[in-house]
């Protein structure tokens, strides 16, 4: 049974930082493509960052230079370091795993950027 559990969301002021975590069980994160997505009510889910099994990373243009995706193989956890946060980064952030069998999602964590 695959489980992805996100944590680390919260309320932060513009210009601040947060680090999201995605703890995985049932899969090995370093063997799969792992993604961070975000969604605002009424809008389509947006891909934010990706890390492949080979460690290659990719980012949406809107977050390049501000967000960093990484993983800790020993903890089987993927992270999203978010710096220089803007109000438009406010969303529910989801961790996703693309395995050879299926696509899995976590339950999401709310990030609110507001003064």
PDB file of C-alpha atoms in Angstrom:
ATOM      1  CA  UNK A   1       0.000   0.000   0.000  1.00  0.00           C
ATOM      2  CA  UNK A   2       1.471   3.301  -1.119  1.00  0.00           C
ATOM      3  CA  UNK A   3       1.169   6.281   1.190  1.00  0.00           C
ATOM      4  CA  UNK A   4       2.485   9.806   0.714  1.00  0.00           C
ATOM      5  CA  UNK A   5       2.194  12.109   3.716  1.00  0.00           C
ATOM      6  CA  UNK A   6       2.889  15.817   3.257  1.00  0.00           C
ATOM      7  CA  UNK A   7       3.760  18.169   6.083  1.00  0.00           C
ATOM      8  CA  UNK A   8       5.306  21.571   6.648  1.00  0.00           C
ATOM      9  CA  UNK A   9       2.621  23.861   5.300  1.00  0.00           C
ATOM     10  CA  UNK A  10       1.388  26.922   7.126  1.00  0.00           C
ATOM     11  CA  UNK A  11       1.042  30.675   7.119  1.00  0.00           C
ATOM     12  CA  UNK A  12       4.072  32.733   6.133  1.00  0.00           C
ATOM     13  CA  UNK A  13       4.653  36.371   5.263  1.00  0.00           C
ATOM     14  CA  UNK A  14       5.672  37.424   1.743  1.00  0.00           C
ATOM     15  CA  UNK A  15       9.406  36.957   1.313  1.00  0.00           C
ATOM     16  CA  UNK A  16       9.484  34.152   3.850  1.00  0.00           C
ATOM     17  CA  UNK A  17      10.394  30.488   3.532  1.00  0.00           C
ATOM     18  CA  UNK A  18       8.830  27.103   4.174  1.00  0.00           C
ATOM     19  CA  UNK A  19      10.034  23.548   3.679  1.00  0.00           C
ATOM     20  CA  UNK A  20       7.492  20.934   2.735  1.00  0.00           C
ATOM     21  CA  UNK A  21       8.139  17.240   3.365  1.00  0.00           C
ATOM     22  CA  UNK A  22       6.647  14.187   1.688  1.00  0.00           C
ATOM     23  CA  UNK A  23       7.248  10.975   3.612  1.00  0.00           C
ATOM     24  CA  UNK A  24       6.665   7.905   1.449  1.00  0.00           C
ATOM     25  CA  UNK A  25       5.844   4.319   2.323  1.00  0.00           C
ATOM     26  CA  UNK A  26       5.146   1.418  -0.007  1.00  0.00           C
ATOM     27  CA  UNK A  27       7.494   2.824  -2.649  1.00  0.00           C
ATOM     28  CA  UNK A  28      11.136   3.874  -2.797  1.00  0.00           C
ATOM     29  CA  UNK A  29      11.318   7.543  -3.758  1.00  0.00           C
ATOM     30  CA  UNK A  30      14.743   7.219  -5.377  1.00  0.00           C
ATOM     31  CA  UNK A  31      13.374   4.599  -7.793  1.00  0.00           C
ATOM     32  CA  UNK A  32      10.547   6.786  -9.080  1.00  0.00           C
ATOM     33  CA  UNK A  33       9.734  10.208 -10.444  1.00  0.00           C
ATOM     34  CA  UNK A  34       8.495  12.394  -7.620  1.00  0.00           C
ATOM     35  CA  UNK A  35       6.539  15.610  -8.138  1.00  0.00           C
ATOM     36  CA  UNK A  36       5.198  18.534  -6.206  1.00  0.00           C
ATOM     37  CA  UNK A  37       1.963  20.050  -7.513  1.00  0.00           C
ATOM     38  CA  UNK A  38      -0.223  22.833  -6.186  1.00  0.00           C
ATOM     39  CA  UNK A  39      -3.856  23.729  -6.595  1.00  0.00           C
ATOM     40  CA  UNK A  40      -5.961  26.791  -5.913  1.00  0.00           C
ATOM     41  CA  UNK A  41      -9.747  26.333  -5.571  1.00  0.00           C
ATOM     42  CA  UNK A  42     -11.402  26.581  -8.952  1.00  0.00           C
ATOM     43  CA  UNK A  43      -8.158  26.135 -10.864  1.00  0.00           C
ATOM     44  CA  UNK A  44      -6.345  23.202 -12.431  1.00  0.00           C
ATOM     45  CA  UNK A  45      -3.627  21.417 -10.452  1.00  0.00           C
ATOM     46  CA  UNK A  46      -0.261  22.901 -11.481  1.00  0.00           C
ATOM     47  CA  UNK A  47       3.066  21.064 -11.619  1.00  0.00           C
ATOM     48  CA  UNK A  48       5.644  22.881  -9.506  1.00  0.00           C
ATOM     49  CA  UNK A  49       8.753  20.688  -9.320  1.00  0.00           C
ATOM     50  CA  UNK A  50       9.978  17.236 -10.323  1.00  0.00           C
ATOM     51  CA  UNK A  51      12.890  15.025  -9.364  1.00  0.00           C
ATOM     52  CA  UNK A  52      13.672  11.905 -11.389  1.00  0.00           C
ATOM     53  CA  UNK A  53      15.223   8.659 -10.216  1.00  0.00           C
ATOM     54  CA  UNK A  54      18.508   9.907 -11.670  1.00  0.00           C
ATOM     55  CA  UNK A  55      18.294  13.090  -9.627  1.00  0.00           C
ATOM     56  CA  UNK A  56      17.435  15.447 -12.468  1.00  0.00           C
ATOM     57  CA  UNK A  57      15.198  18.303 -11.361  1.00  0.00           C
ATOM     58  CA  UNK A  58      12.746  20.490 -13.233  1.00  0.00           C
ATOM     59  CA  UNK A  59      10.666  23.486 -12.180  1.00  0.00           C
ATOM     60  CA  UNK A  60       7.727  25.540 -13.326  1.00  0.00           C
ATOM     61  CA  UNK A  61       8.844  28.916 -14.637  1.00  0.00           C
ATOM     62  CA  UNK A  62       6.876  30.632 -11.874  1.00  0.00           C
ATOM     63  CA  UNK A  63       9.049  29.078  -9.133  1.00  0.00           C
ATOM     64  CA  UNK A  64      12.476  28.765 -10.792  1.00  0.00           C
ATOM     65  CA  UNK A  65      15.207  30.236  -8.627  1.00  0.00           C
ATOM     66  CA  UNK A  66      12.949  30.267  -5.555  1.00  0.00           C
ATOM     67  CA  UNK A  67      11.959  26.620  -4.974  1.00  0.00           C
ATOM     68  CA  UNK A  68      14.230  23.594  -4.643  1.00  0.00           C
ATOM     69  CA  UNK A  69      13.154  19.958  -4.755  1.00  0.00           C
ATOM     70  CA  UNK A  70      15.353  17.348  -3.100  1.00  0.00           C
ATOM     71  CA  UNK A  71      15.165  13.931  -1.514  1.00  0.00           C
ATOM     72  CA  UNK A  72      16.688  12.052   1.397  1.00  0.00           C
ATOM     73  CA  UNK A  73      17.018   8.419   0.343  1.00  0.00           C
ATOM     74  CA  UNK A  74      17.719   7.225   3.874  1.00  0.00           C
ATOM     75  CA  UNK A  75      14.471   8.784   5.106  1.00  0.00           C
ATOM     76  CA  UNK A  76      12.575   7.930   1.897  1.00  0.00           C
ATOM     77  CA  UNK A  77      11.358  11.522   1.895  1.00  0.00           C
ATOM     78  CA  UNK A  78      11.088  14.251  -0.724  1.00  0.00           C
ATOM     79  CA  UNK A  79      11.309  17.929   0.163  1.00  0.00           C
ATOM     80  CA  UNK A  80      10.292  21.220  -1.379  1.00  0.00           C
ATOM     81  CA  UNK A  81      12.257  24.193  -0.068  1.00  0.00           C
ATOM     82  CA  UNK A  82      10.314  27.351  -0.868  1.00  0.00           C
ATOM     83  CA  UNK A  83      12.067  30.709  -0.524  1.00  0.00           C
ATOM     84  CA  UNK A  84      11.066  34.269  -1.400  1.00  0.00           C
ATOM     85  CA  UNK A  85       7.438  33.265  -1.155  1.00  0.00           C
ATOM     86  CA  UNK A  86       4.798  35.403  -2.842  1.00  0.00           C
ATOM     87  CA  UNK A  87       1.055  35.696  -2.207  1.00  0.00           C
ATOM     88  CA  UNK A  88       0.445  33.938  -5.531  1.00  0.00           C
ATOM     89  CA  UNK A  89       2.185  30.844  -4.127  1.00  0.00           C
ATOM     90  CA  UNK A  90      -0.815  30.340  -1.841  1.00  0.00           C
ATOM     91  CA  UNK A  91      -2.303  26.922  -2.605  1.00  0.00           C
ATOM     92  CA  UNK A  92      -2.683  23.368  -1.400  1.00  0.00           C
ATOM     93  CA  UNK A  93       0.553  21.566  -2.212  1.00  0.00           C
ATOM     94  CA  UNK A  94       0.472  17.885  -3.146  1.00  0.00           C
ATOM     95  CA  UNK A  95       3.221  15.307  -3.402  1.00  0.00           C
ATOM     96  CA  UNK A  96       2.933  12.850  -6.298  1.00  0.00           C
ATOM     97  CA  UNK A  97       4.726   9.627  -7.182  1.00  0.00           C
ATOM     98  CA  UNK A  98       4.867   8.294 -10.732  1.00  0.00           C
ATOM     99  CA  UNK A  99       5.567   4.573 -10.546  1.00  0.00           C
ATOM    100  CA  UNK A 100       5.506   1.941 -13.301  1.00  0.00           C
ATOM    101  CA  UNK A 101       2.119   0.835 -11.984  1.00  0.00           C
ATOM    102  CA  UNK A 102       0.219   4.003 -11.162  1.00  0.00           C
ATOM    103  CA  UNK A 103       0.222   7.626 -10.073  1.00  0.00           C
ATOM    104  CA  UNK A 104      -0.161   8.284  -6.351  1.00  0.00           C
ATOM    105  CA  UNK A 105      -1.009  11.446  -4.439  1.00  0.00           C
ATOM    106  CA  UNK A 106      -0.775  12.611  -0.872  1.00  0.00           C
ATOM    107  CA  UNK A 107      -3.557  14.414   0.965  1.00  0.00           C
ATOM    108  CA  UNK A 108      -2.026  17.859   0.495  1.00  0.00           C
ATOM    109  CA  UNK A 109      -0.789  20.588   2.802  1.00  0.00           C
ATOM    110  CA  UNK A 110      -2.008  24.188   2.799  1.00  0.00           C
ATOM    111  CA  UNK A 111       0.470  26.994   2.182  1.00  0.00           C
ATOM    112  CA  UNK A 112      -0.762  30.544   2.741  1.00  0.00           C
ATOM    113  CA  UNK A 113       1.436  33.529   1.964  1.00  0.00           C
ATOM    114  CA  UNK A 114      -0.035  36.671   3.450  1.00  0.00           C
ATOM    115  CA  UNK A 115       0.900  39.665   5.559  1.00  0.00           C
TER     116      UNK A 115
END
